[in-house]
XYZ file of C-alpha atoms in Angstrom:
753
model
C -0.285 9.315 20.207
C -2.978 6.484 21.096
C -6.105 6.127 19.215
C -9.389 4.266 19.189
C -7.894 1.424 17.116
C -5.331 0.558 19.485
C -7.911 -0.077 22.158
C -10.003 -3.464 23.070
C -12.286 -4.686 25.600
C -10.766 -7.379 27.422
C -13.906 -10.180 28.223
C -13.514 -13.734 29.028
C -15.573 -16.577 27.643
C -18.547 -15.931 30.237
C -18.796 -12.326 29.162
C -17.129 -11.045 32.432
C -14.707 -7.859 31.974
C -11.581 -9.156 33.242
C -10.217 -5.729 34.504
C -13.408 -4.572 36.350
C -14.859 -7.811 37.284
C -18.344 -6.850 36.567
C -20.729 -7.615 33.609
C -20.642 -5.162 30.511
C -24.398 -4.772 30.924
C -24.283 -3.594 34.637
C -22.681 -0.329 33.478
C -23.685 0.341 29.905
C -22.325 3.869 29.808
C -18.678 3.307 31.221
C -16.114 0.686 29.984
C -12.497 0.164 30.814
C -10.077 -0.243 28.266
C -6.675 -1.479 28.025
C -3.753 -1.394 25.426
C -2.729 -4.942 24.331
C 1.091 -5.397 23.906
C 2.128 -5.851 20.209
C -0.641 -3.564 18.936
C 0.943 -1.369 16.253
C 2.370 2.209 17.846
C 2.871 0.749 21.181
C 5.597 -1.189 22.502
C 5.258 -3.956 25.468
C 6.516 -1.611 27.827
C 3.532 0.853 27.274
C 0.862 0.713 30.107
C -2.349 2.687 29.281
C -5.755 2.561 31.294
C -8.710 4.950 30.727
C -12.206 5.163 31.068
C -14.634 6.377 28.419
C -18.321 7.415 28.890
C -20.556 6.699 25.999
C -21.368 10.348 24.535
C -24.813 11.514 24.080
C -26.532 11.778 21.404
C -25.839 8.486 20.229
C -23.048 8.025 17.563
C -25.432 6.721 14.945
C -26.982 9.875 14.811
C -23.356 11.488 13.812
C -23.254 8.944 11.284
C -26.256 9.526 9.379
C -25.334 13.394 9.599
C -22.003 12.664 8.129
C -23.710 10.352 5.403
C -26.152 12.705 4.653
C -23.850 15.953 4.224
C -21.708 13.810 2.293
C -24.249 12.879 -0.285
C -24.805 16.590 -0.781
C -21.159 17.381 -1.238
C -20.943 14.567 -3.651
C -23.793 15.851 -5.748
C -22.521 19.398 -5.642
C -19.202 18.416 -6.630
C -20.268 17.429 -10.166
C -22.218 20.633 -10.677
C -19.636 23.210 -9.256
C -16.130 24.280 -10.587
C -13.097 23.028 -8.730
C -12.772 26.276 -6.695
C -16.450 25.880 -5.480
C -16.027 22.153 -4.761
C -13.183 23.040 -2.687
C -15.086 25.646 -0.545
C -18.268 23.199 -0.282
C -15.980 20.336 1.059
C -14.101 22.869 3.453
C -17.610 24.317 4.637
C -18.887 20.603 5.016
C -15.818 19.582 7.235
C -16.302 22.457 9.423
C -19.852 21.973 9.952
C -19.353 18.241 10.765
C -16.591 19.369 13.261
C -18.714 21.710 15.002
C -21.518 18.761 15.166
C -19.188 16.247 16.880
C -17.206 18.850 19.372
C -20.630 19.320 20.889
C -20.552 16.046 22.470
C -17.219 16.429 24.354
C -18.610 16.082 28.004
C -15.823 13.665 29.276
C -11.853 13.950 28.535
C -10.151 10.800 27.400
C -7.064 10.135 29.886
C -4.136 8.052 28.933
C -1.404 7.041 31.246
C 1.938 6.258 29.653
C 4.734 4.477 31.664
C 7.913 4.915 29.429
C 6.173 3.669 26.301
C 7.899 4.010 22.966
C 6.633 4.052 19.393
C 7.373 1.145 17.066
C 7.111 3.100 14.062
C 10.637 4.448 12.579
C 10.515 8.398 12.821
C 10.620 9.060 9.085
C 7.960 6.525 8.399
C 4.281 7.528 7.877
C 2.087 7.479 10.755
C -0.889 5.198 9.201
C -3.110 5.621 12.374
C -3.343 9.443 12.146
C -3.086 9.904 8.262
C -6.393 10.668 6.434
C -4.598 9.352 2.958
C -6.429 6.232 1.732
C -3.782 3.502 1.924
C -3.241 -0.009 1.973
C -0.478 -2.025 3.098
C 1.111 -5.166 1.610
C 3.102 -7.723 3.968
C 5.508 -9.243 1.486
C 6.059 -12.184 3.614
C 2.887 -14.011 2.541
C 4.022 -14.083 -1.141
C 7.952 -13.973 -0.753
C 8.140 -17.631 -1.086
C 6.553 -17.901 -4.635
C 7.861 -16.862 -8.175
C 5.952 -13.764 -8.155
C 7.484 -10.172 -9.138
C 6.625 -6.628 -7.464
C 4.401 -5.652 -10.370
C 2.291 -8.762 -9.874
C 1.963 -8.304 -6.160
C 1.073 -4.356 -6.405
C -1.650 -5.281 -9.183
C -3.667 -7.403 -6.253
C -4.475 -3.928 -4.621
C -7.409 -1.910 -5.229
C -6.824 1.255 -7.610
C -3.545 -0.377 -9.127
C -3.058 -1.266 -12.385
C 0.082 -2.482 -13.942
C 1.200 -2.115 -17.531
C 3.839 -4.833 -18.834
C 5.773 -5.551 -21.754
C 7.235 -9.031 -22.689
C 8.034 -11.267 -20.123
C 9.857 -11.709 -16.887
C 12.103 -8.594 -16.144
C 10.466 -6.682 -18.867
C 9.021 -3.119 -18.478
C 6.471 -2.594 -15.794
C 4.863 0.804 -14.888
C 2.095 1.609 -12.706
C -1.049 3.301 -12.828
C -2.891 4.493 -9.699
C -6.566 5.759 -9.895
C -5.890 6.327 -13.376
C -3.001 8.556 -13.355
C 0.097 7.848 -15.213
C 3.327 6.137 -14.153
C 4.918 9.746 -14.245
C 2.221 11.218 -12.081
C 2.701 8.479 -9.247
C 6.084 8.610 -7.262
C 7.588 5.598 -6.145
C 9.883 5.792 -2.950
C 12.206 3.246 -1.316
C 12.556 3.697 2.224
C 11.259 7.050 1.684
C 13.503 8.252 -0.810
C 11.960 8.888 -4.317
C 13.124 6.754 -6.971
C 11.365 8.991 -9.982
C 13.980 10.788 -11.860
C 13.837 14.223 -14.003
C 14.972 12.260 -16.914
C 12.198 10.242 -17.763
C 9.753 10.524 -14.729
C 8.524 7.156 -14.123
C 9.928 3.876 -12.425
C 10.478 0.672 -13.824
C 9.201 -1.781 -11.245
C 10.728 -4.874 -12.613
C 14.157 -3.266 -11.339
C 13.149 -4.028 -7.812
C 13.407 -7.638 -6.476
C 10.762 -8.880 -4.165
C 13.200 -10.449 -1.845
C 14.711 -7.215 -0.715
C 11.256 -5.748 0.387
C 9.676 -5.955 3.784
C 6.432 -4.332 3.021
C 4.667 -1.714 0.689
C 2.696 1.052 1.474
C 0.127 2.414 -1.203
C -1.238 6.027 -0.823
C -3.817 6.617 -3.193
C -4.931 10.215 -4.207
C -2.917 12.135 -1.513
C 0.511 11.773 -0.484
C 1.460 11.923 3.522
C 3.977 14.591 4.336
C 6.743 12.243 5.555
C 7.138 11.063 2.131
C 8.186 14.556 0.609
C 6.801 16.115 -2.468
C 3.238 15.566 -3.416
C 2.329 13.662 -6.797
C -1.226 13.609 -8.641
C -1.894 10.064 -8.792
C -0.478 9.366 -4.971
C 2.647 7.559 -3.633
C 4.020 4.019 -3.132
C 6.616 3.608 -0.395
C 8.816 0.345 -0.270
C 10.234 -0.535 2.995
C 13.313 -2.618 2.527
C 13.597 -5.949 4.130
C 14.781 -5.970 7.941
C 16.481 -8.524 10.199
C 14.142 -10.992 12.029
C 15.804 -10.404 15.079
C 16.330 -6.630 16.189
C 18.914 -5.541 18.567
C 18.953 -8.530 21.031
C 21.346 -9.080 23.912
C 23.069 -12.101 22.145
C 24.721 -12.418 18.651
C 21.891 -13.896 16.512
C 21.573 -14.679 12.895
C 18.952 -15.517 10.417
C 18.926 -16.428 6.710
C 16.784 -17.590 3.702
C 17.539 -19.137 0.454
C 15.256 -19.641 -2.677
C 15.522 -21.299 -5.850
C 13.026 -21.154 -8.727
C 12.372 -22.618 -12.320
C 9.628 -21.652 -14.447
C 8.569 -21.701 -17.933
C 10.182 -19.947 -21.182
C 13.738 -21.010 -19.705
C 13.438 -18.900 -16.509
C 15.575 -19.323 -13.626
C 15.909 -17.406 -10.249
C 18.087 -17.526 -7.373
C 18.088 -15.207 -4.223
C 18.936 -15.326 -0.443
C 19.134 -13.171 2.451
C 21.215 -13.381 5.698
C 21.432 -11.080 8.566
C 23.439 -10.783 12.069
C 22.365 -8.527 15.011
C 23.281 -7.897 18.661
C 22.490 -5.168 21.140
C 23.861 -2.083 19.033
C 24.230 -3.421 15.330
C 22.204 -4.975 12.579
C 23.703 -6.219 9.324
C 21.760 -7.585 6.495
C 22.696 -8.452 3.219
C 20.004 -9.557 0.360
C 20.830 -10.788 -3.291
C 18.963 -11.958 -6.409
C 19.591 -13.221 -10.022
C 17.060 -13.743 -12.588
C 17.499 -15.000 -16.090
C 14.860 -15.607 -18.720
C 14.922 -16.245 -22.401
C 11.247 -15.175 -22.436
C 10.505 -17.290 -25.398
C 6.724 -17.619 -25.044
C 4.389 -18.494 -27.823
C 1.864 -15.907 -28.991
C -0.407 -15.250 -32.192
C 1.201 -12.578 -34.686
C -1.397 -10.724 -36.427
C 1.378 -9.025 -38.487
C -0.070 -5.543 -37.694
C -3.548 -6.215 -39.607
C -5.921 -6.909 -36.632
C -9.182 -7.626 -38.456
C -7.280 -9.889 -41.155
C -7.179 -13.306 -39.715
C -5.686 -14.970 -42.757
C -1.814 -13.703 -42.042
C -2.098 -14.546 -38.409
C 0.430 -17.167 -37.253
C 1.749 -18.548 -33.962
C 5.286 -17.706 -33.080
C 7.660 -17.681 -30.468
C 9.049 -14.258 -28.787
C 12.207 -13.257 -30.183
C 14.920 -11.147 -28.471
C 13.086 -10.652 -25.386
C 15.453 -12.131 -22.859
C 16.927 -10.658 -19.535
C 19.603 -11.158 -16.991
C 19.318 -9.355 -13.887
C 21.426 -9.206 -10.840
C 20.516 -7.028 -7.628
C 22.223 -6.846 -4.394
C 21.002 -4.967 -1.044
C 23.015 -4.347 2.037
C 22.115 -2.456 5.297
C 23.824 -1.655 8.339
C 21.963 -0.136 11.536
C 23.864 1.041 14.514
C 22.609 2.228 17.614
C 24.690 4.811 19.365
C 22.320 5.090 22.236
C 18.594 5.287 23.248
C 18.310 8.767 21.548
C 20.533 8.132 18.399
C 20.866 5.493 15.897
C 22.125 5.693 12.226
C 21.332 3.646 9.197
C 23.293 3.001 6.052
C 21.814 1.242 2.844
C 23.378 0.329 -0.503
C 21.750 -1.549 -3.480
C 23.153 -2.178 -6.752
C 21.535 -3.805 -9.876
C 22.681 -4.762 -13.178
C 20.342 -5.660 -15.905
C 20.650 -6.620 -19.680
C 17.339 -6.561 -21.354
C 17.069 -7.388 -25.114
C 14.113 -5.505 -26.921
C 11.877 -7.272 -29.070
C 10.786 -5.338 -32.431
C 7.060 -4.954 -33.341
C 6.982 -7.334 -36.015
C 9.010 -9.972 -33.956
C 11.969 -10.145 -36.411
C 14.369 -13.068 -35.340
C 17.275 -11.132 -36.462
C 16.982 -8.174 -34.123
C 19.641 -7.463 -31.582
C 18.726 -4.258 -29.916
C 19.231 -4.156 -26.203
C 18.773 -1.954 -23.286
C 21.304 -2.376 -20.601
C 20.807 -0.723 -16.989
C 23.379 -0.009 -14.338
C 22.029 1.778 -11.104
C 23.104 2.194 -7.401
C 21.258 3.972 -4.692
C 23.023 5.119 -1.409
C 21.167 5.948 1.588
C 22.630 7.344 5.019
C 20.125 8.471 7.848
C 20.369 9.491 11.329
C 17.414 9.117 13.833
C 16.991 11.430 16.808
C 14.500 9.644 19.191
C 14.719 12.810 21.407
C 15.609 16.113 20.104
C 15.298 18.748 22.965
C 12.211 17.257 24.614
C 10.999 13.598 25.063
C 8.025 14.407 22.525
C 10.405 15.579 19.768
C 12.038 13.544 17.159
C 13.843 14.047 13.860
C 15.637 12.041 11.025
C 18.235 13.161 8.573
C 18.536 11.697 5.158
C 21.312 11.806 2.739
C 20.780 9.880 -0.700
C 23.015 9.337 -3.712
C 21.655 7.695 -6.858
C 23.687 6.678 -10.122
C 22.045 5.301 -13.223
C 23.601 4.423 -16.545
C 21.553 3.324 -19.373
C 22.701 2.125 -22.750
C 20.100 1.869 -25.743
C 21.821 -0.142 -28.628
C 19.978 -0.307 -31.868
C 23.111 0.027 -33.991
C 21.500 -1.979 -36.807
C 18.391 0.365 -36.944
C 15.998 -2.413 -36.148
C 13.751 -0.768 -33.915
C 14.108 2.894 -34.860
C 14.539 4.431 -38.273
C 18.043 5.053 -37.910
C 20.993 3.234 -36.450
C 21.719 4.598 -32.758
C 23.492 3.750 -29.804
C 22.721 6.115 -26.747
C 24.287 6.206 -23.310
C 22.355 8.188 -20.574
C 23.781 9.024 -17.444
C 21.539 10.333 -14.271
C 22.977 11.485 -11.049
C 20.959 12.725 -8.084
C 21.994 13.759 -4.789
C 19.580 14.779 -2.021
C 19.190 16.057 1.673
C 16.164 15.697 3.594
C 15.199 17.002 7.324
C 12.073 15.493 8.796
C 10.914 16.735 12.370
C 8.029 15.936 14.377
C 6.548 17.408 17.743
C 3.817 15.219 19.658
C 1.665 16.846 21.839
C -1.380 15.896 23.562
C -4.135 17.476 21.289
C -1.919 17.893 18.173
C 1.306 17.106 16.234
C 3.299 19.448 13.964
C 5.397 17.949 11.315
C 8.157 19.647 9.292
C 9.988 18.347 6.156
C 12.621 20.438 4.418
C 14.589 18.698 1.393
C 17.202 19.878 -1.311
C 18.238 17.959 -4.231
C 20.634 18.377 -7.231
C 19.918 16.045 -10.565
C 22.057 16.068 -13.498
C 21.035 14.160 -17.040
C 23.769 13.594 -19.864
C 23.358 11.899 -22.970
C 25.816 10.838 -25.412
C 24.672 9.519 -28.858
C 26.819 7.725 -31.878
C 25.046 9.876 -34.111
C 27.076 12.599 -35.521
C 24.188 14.888 -35.768
C 22.903 14.532 -32.143
C 24.727 16.611 -29.543
C 23.505 17.455 -25.976
C 25.369 18.961 -23.032
C 24.679 18.329 -19.348
C 21.191 19.062 -17.979
C 20.515 20.021 -14.474
C 17.547 20.296 -12.086
C 17.908 21.779 -8.629
C 14.849 21.645 -6.323
C 13.919 22.887 -2.876
C 11.041 21.967 -0.665
C 9.562 23.182 2.801
C 6.222 21.395 4.186
C 4.533 22.008 7.356
C 1.636 19.660 8.718
C -0.585 20.244 11.570
C -2.412 17.419 12.985
C -5.198 18.289 15.490
C -7.178 15.836 17.687
C -10.732 16.525 18.729
C -13.543 14.785 20.112
C -11.609 12.423 22.762
C -9.463 11.704 19.510
C -12.107 10.478 17.244
C -11.499 13.417 14.925
C -8.496 13.866 13.335
C -7.624 16.786 11.210
C -4.563 16.893 9.023
C -3.662 20.262 7.267
C -0.563 20.332 5.032
C 1.185 23.246 3.013
C 3.940 22.475 0.854
C 6.234 24.789 -1.112
C 8.439 23.621 -3.982
C 10.615 25.217 -6.116
C 12.407 23.656 -9.054
C 15.381 25.205 -11.080
C 16.208 23.776 -14.436
C 19.186 24.498 -17.029
C 18.742 22.544 -20.260
C 21.594 22.638 -22.667
C 21.274 23.050 -26.276
C 20.322 19.731 -28.131
C 20.171 18.813 -31.772
C 18.137 15.564 -32.738
C 18.802 13.003 -35.332
C 16.880 15.221 -37.866
C 19.204 17.908 -37.538
C 16.676 20.211 -35.511
C 18.607 22.375 -32.900
C 16.729 23.405 -29.659
C 18.773 26.036 -27.826
C 19.327 25.863 -24.324
C 17.236 27.563 -21.582
C 16.701 28.053 -17.952
C 13.404 27.851 -16.411
C 11.884 28.027 -13.009
C 8.724 26.287 -11.320
C 7.349 27.423 -7.911
C 4.629 25.605 -6.472
C 2.372 25.680 -3.498
C 0.318 22.758 -2.846
C -2.144 22.810 0.228
C -3.827 19.599 1.237
C -6.732 18.991 4.038
C -7.693 15.704 5.678
C -10.105 14.455 7.987
C -10.468 11.148 9.835
C -13.346 10.354 11.898
C -13.738 7.198 14.134
C -17.293 6.202 15.121
C -16.004 3.551 17.116
C -13.239 1.062 17.406
C -14.383 -0.659 14.124
C -15.686 2.173 11.580
C -14.001 5.252 10.748
C -14.424 7.737 7.644
C -11.845 9.845 5.704
C -12.059 12.713 3.443
C -9.160 14.402 1.463
C -8.771 17.351 -0.729
C -5.650 19.045 -2.136
C -3.762 20.598 -5.100
C -0.808 18.680 -6.759
C 1.556 19.840 -9.289
C 4.145 18.101 -11.666
C 6.803 19.736 -13.867
C 7.736 18.178 -17.059
C 10.454 15.540 -17.143
C 13.800 16.008 -19.493
C 12.545 13.689 -21.761
C 9.355 15.651 -22.437
C 11.406 18.825 -22.750
C 14.173 17.950 -25.257
C 13.421 14.446 -26.264
C 15.731 11.485 -27.314
C 16.266 8.041 -28.657
C 15.216 9.378 -32.223
C 11.416 8.638 -32.062
C 11.031 11.039 -29.021
C 10.968 14.857 -29.820
C 11.211 17.463 -27.100
C 8.812 20.600 -26.493
C 10.429 23.160 -24.523
C 7.156 25.192 -24.130
C 5.491 22.630 -21.977
C 3.804 23.975 -18.801
C 3.225 22.048 -15.603
C 0.288 20.071 -15.104
C -1.711 20.076 -11.908
C -4.812 18.533 -10.473
C -7.244 19.217 -7.696
C -7.895 15.629 -6.134
C -10.779 14.855 -3.770
C -11.833 11.550 -2.116
C -14.175 10.103 0.561
C -13.966 6.709 2.231
C -15.662 4.424 4.758
C -13.811 1.619 6.464
C -15.320 -1.058 8.561
C -13.185 -3.590 10.395
C -14.497 -6.644 12.331
C -12.383 -8.741 14.763
C -13.768 -11.394 16.666
C -11.437 -14.736 17.307
C -13.317 -18.213 17.542
C -16.570 -16.579 16.144
C -18.392 -17.421 13.000
C -16.389 -14.471 11.302
C -12.915 -14.327 12.510
C -11.740 -11.188 10.953
C -13.164 -8.531 8.267
C -12.329 -5.365 6.646
C -14.667 -3.381 4.039
C -13.567 -0.288 2.396
C -15.598 1.826 -0.098
C -14.671 5.023 -1.348
C -15.239 7.678 -4.302
C -12.693 10.135 -5.739
C -12.659 12.835 -8.255
C -9.804 14.685 -9.876
C -9.610 17.598 -12.057
C -6.639 17.857 -14.068
C -5.246 21.035 -15.632
C -3.040 21.220 -18.770
C -2.447 17.434 -18.864
C 0.751 16.323 -20.852
C 0.289 13.729 -23.365
C 2.639 12.467 -26.312
C 1.062 12.807 -29.819
C 2.692 10.783 -32.350
C 2.300 12.020 -36.096
C 2.280 9.913 -39.379
C 5.801 9.105 -39.209
C 5.635 7.729 -35.669
C 7.512 10.707 -34.002
C 6.018 11.505 -30.702
C 5.621 15.086 -29.283
C 4.580 16.008 -25.977
C 1.873 18.866 -25.724
C -0.324 20.132 -23.044
C -3.406 19.150 -24.764
C -6.391 19.923 -22.640
C -7.870 19.399 -19.075
C -9.431 16.408 -17.915
C -11.677 14.792 -15.138
C -10.984 11.353 -13.530
C -13.641 9.913 -11.253
C -13.937 6.506 -9.826
C -15.406 4.264 -7.125
C -13.443 1.882 -5.372
C -14.120 -1.061 -2.841
C -12.272 -3.882 -1.117
C -13.545 -6.553 1.037
C -11.207 -8.764 3.149
C -12.734 -11.771 5.075
C -11.271 -14.374 7.266
C -14.165 -16.675 7.833
C -11.889 -18.791 10.082
C -8.126 -19.194 10.443
C -8.000 -21.470 7.370
C -9.892 -19.419 5.089
C -9.273 -15.745 3.769
C -10.572 -13.991 0.823
C -10.009 -10.732 -0.759
C -12.279 -8.946 -3.359
C -11.319 -5.887 -5.117
C -13.400 -3.439 -7.376
C -12.479 -0.423 -9.205
C -14.406 1.566 -11.545
C -12.845 4.692 -13.378
C -14.652 7.291 -15.735
C -12.550 9.794 -17.448
C -13.364 12.658 -19.656
C -10.983 14.340 -21.962
C -11.975 18.046 -21.982
C -9.896 19.349 -24.977
C -10.772 22.075 -27.576
C -9.859 19.323 -30.314
C -13.520 18.119 -31.282
C -12.587 14.785 -32.320
C -11.153 14.001 -28.771
C -13.475 15.962 -26.646
C -15.490 13.790 -24.255
C -13.402 10.737 -24.888
C -11.867 8.482 -22.498
C -8.407 8.791 -21.609
C -5.976 6.153 -23.041
C -3.607 3.896 -21.060
C -5.769 2.311 -18.292
C -8.666 -0.076 -17.791
C -11.932 1.479 -16.685
C -13.366 -1.687 -14.931
C -11.344 -3.712 -12.686
C -12.009 -6.895 -10.519
C -10.018 -9.009 -8.601
C -10.450 -11.932 -6.272
C -8.057 -13.782 -3.995
C -8.760 -16.975 -1.943
C -6.437 -18.997 0.187
C -7.095 -22.122 2.164
C -4.615 -23.770 4.603
C -4.809 -27.345 6.246
C -2.184 -28.997 8.254
C 0.993 -28.221 6.310
C -0.551 -27.228 2.954
C -1.680 -23.766 1.496
C -3.984 -23.735 -1.708
C -4.701 -20.095 -3.264
C -6.542 -18.927 -6.178
C -6.432 -15.685 -8.087
C -8.585 -14.210 -10.573
C -8.250 -10.687 -12.283
C -10.728 -9.323 -14.842
C -10.192 -5.831 -16.611
C -12.329 -4.254 -19.313
C -12.194 -1.047 -21.633
C -8.446 0.028 -22.353
C -7.799 2.350 -25.182
C -4.330 3.015 -26.783
C -5.089 6.077 -28.391
C -6.901 9.413 -27.619
C -9.663 9.091 -30.386
C -10.633 5.575 -28.715
C -10.531 3.808 -32.081
C -7.812 1.309 -31.103
C -9.063 -0.686 -27.986
C -6.839 -2.899 -25.976
C -6.948 -6.571 -25.036
C -9.455 -7.590 -21.990
C -7.860 -9.198 -19.260
C -9.148 -12.587 -17.895
C -6.254 -14.000 -15.691
C -6.838 -17.146 -13.590
C -3.928 -18.369 -11.272
C -3.703 -21.279 -8.806
C -1.009 -22.101 -6.331
C -0.069 -24.882 -4.179
C 2.480 -24.751 -1.174
C 3.962 -27.442 1.324
C 5.427 -26.351 4.468
C 8.185 -28.451 6.122
C 10.083 -27.753 9.232
C 12.490 -25.193 7.957
C 11.553 -25.089 4.212
C 8.644 -24.946 1.843
C 7.898 -25.682 -1.693
C 5.759 -23.608 -3.672
C 4.017 -24.438 -7.325
C 1.933 -22.048 -9.229
C 0.071 -22.142 -12.563
C -0.236 -18.660 -14.105
C -2.756 -17.607 -16.734
C -4.764 -20.824 -17.045
C -6.486 -19.489 -19.983
C -3.312 -18.972 -21.857
C -4.149 -15.167 -23.015
C -1.203 -12.935 -24.541
C -2.553 -9.667 -23.181
C -1.052 -6.509 -24.847
C -1.030 -3.681 -22.471
C 1.130 -1.883 -24.757
C 0.234 -2.131 -28.486
C 1.941 -5.096 -30.325
C 3.824 -5.924 -26.956
C 2.490 -9.228 -25.925
C 2.913 -10.845 -22.486
C 3.472 -14.573 -21.775
C 0.475 -16.964 -21.674
C 0.217 -20.021 -19.724
C 3.211 -20.615 -17.433
C 4.358 -22.981 -14.576
C 7.005 -22.206 -11.815
C 8.186 -24.446 -9.008
C 9.988 -22.553 -6.226
C 12.210 -24.227 -2.927
C 12.637 -22.079 0.155
C 14.666 -22.862 3.041
C 15.072 -20.779 6.138
C 18.061 -21.066 8.817
């Protein structure tokens, strides 16, 4: 489907239209549009021409109507209930649609000559989705000593909570939603498991990634099950040369040395011909993470006992390997096989930084993906994708000397998951239909060295059926997305006894969710479009929340699922005019409002034992904006602002009206890059304020004032990158008593062949 973003007026320097040979001013109501080869969604073989008559009344009037009605909806939203807000927004979209449809006095004619979509079948169509999203092309930072969590945090609405140094635990917060409420995908396969619910982003090396797609607040159907916070889809690296007539090869080697005895070595190589693509990528990271920090001995307001120490027992050794093979059977069929394996040995520091601590957490995991792409199912406009995935994860938590917990323990956790997913789409002239169905089986087993702790195998089976209708109206300026999802989850939890001798009997539990989602995207012109979304999303509690583990975490079998009604409204303006005073620019501004019911939080008693409970309802609302400017080819500026206001609506008086803990309420980031000759200079600044560790808002987290500098020198087939991170030398504690490194240096050498 060809949209306004893919069109451009072609003019030469004198202002003469090169296709019609007349000045644009001669016919102000008629323009000839052509598709440029290489625009996203159209191959070089695609040929398109059309004539568009400027509609009347002017689009400026429609923009004003949309703006005015949007202000009314936002004002009503804070005064009405969730159900009323949903109704108001639906009526608003219907009224706006009836307004713009009356302007359709001309049809948009598109001629396609054996054109082919560049987008993979199972990937999200970012041109038609109304979900607020941003895309990170990893190529621009792959040559630097930077991790996946650090790259994600550069995007608006994203916050990363890290513990310790390189390779330490890193979880993601998206628009104020917790890491359990945000699903992380690898090539469209969810990495979140039923055991813990969150994904440790430090386990995924950056050299194995092609790009990252972040969807805030709503989840496109192509990614499967919905989530309260949104979704992140990580696309694995692809060969540089795809399906060439001759055998071609390419590769890259990278070596880094950094502060705190940190070393990293990575490499990627690929082969390709007209039927096959083979890729192999590997990475190894090792660090002692012996950075210095101020230890306050647990007495924040008593400066007399503070002392500077080096972090103890925080080292890491992390090996990861990714291999891919893609085979083209014919023009209609192709297959892909991907296997990634990781092995990480991670030391766990104690709260008081005891030098004698030997506690560790070792993780081994592999993910297998096999998929079949059908480019023409029973007609040219019908495509399908079949995915089979298999995941095995083994974790060993060793605190045999009782240096972290209250008692000595050694726990082995094994998580296995197998899933099958079918995705199909039908492309028509004025609409698209998308279908997704998925089945999965997951098992979770724990073995403890403690005599009292016993647990069997716990299983979770899930089934999903989702349908989406995309409708194009007003000459494809207006796109409506209507999604309906059904999900059924069947849990079988075995009898478990914890370290305190408390026995929790096994049980079976069934969850059934129906999650509707409505989205709209209207393009006023080729530069400006607006999006609006509303939908309901639900999450079942994880196994860890249901029956606990590791001695310090107890379960609650009476937990209910948490659900949220999400709404957002955003405006995007783009500018592209080469060799002008402003080369390229993009401005996005949006607001969001989430109403969460039966929010699951972990409450800790006086002994430090955590028990999850459905405490209350909550409201998360906010404002986000990002501005990307390229004044010239040499300069680029990126500014992001996120403001979040959350309200805990609990029946407990001491917590009611408080801010939800776990994320910053104000966040500002700035990125600047300047290139000249063979040099690239970059500067980054991140400022965050107002984080609370607890629900009573008595324990306030550290403010963030990060400033980083980078310098890169390019050669013919290689480059050298030097970075200075955290110039102000601040040891930020995203988790209480878990500091992160201060000032650090890194040097990276990259070679391509």
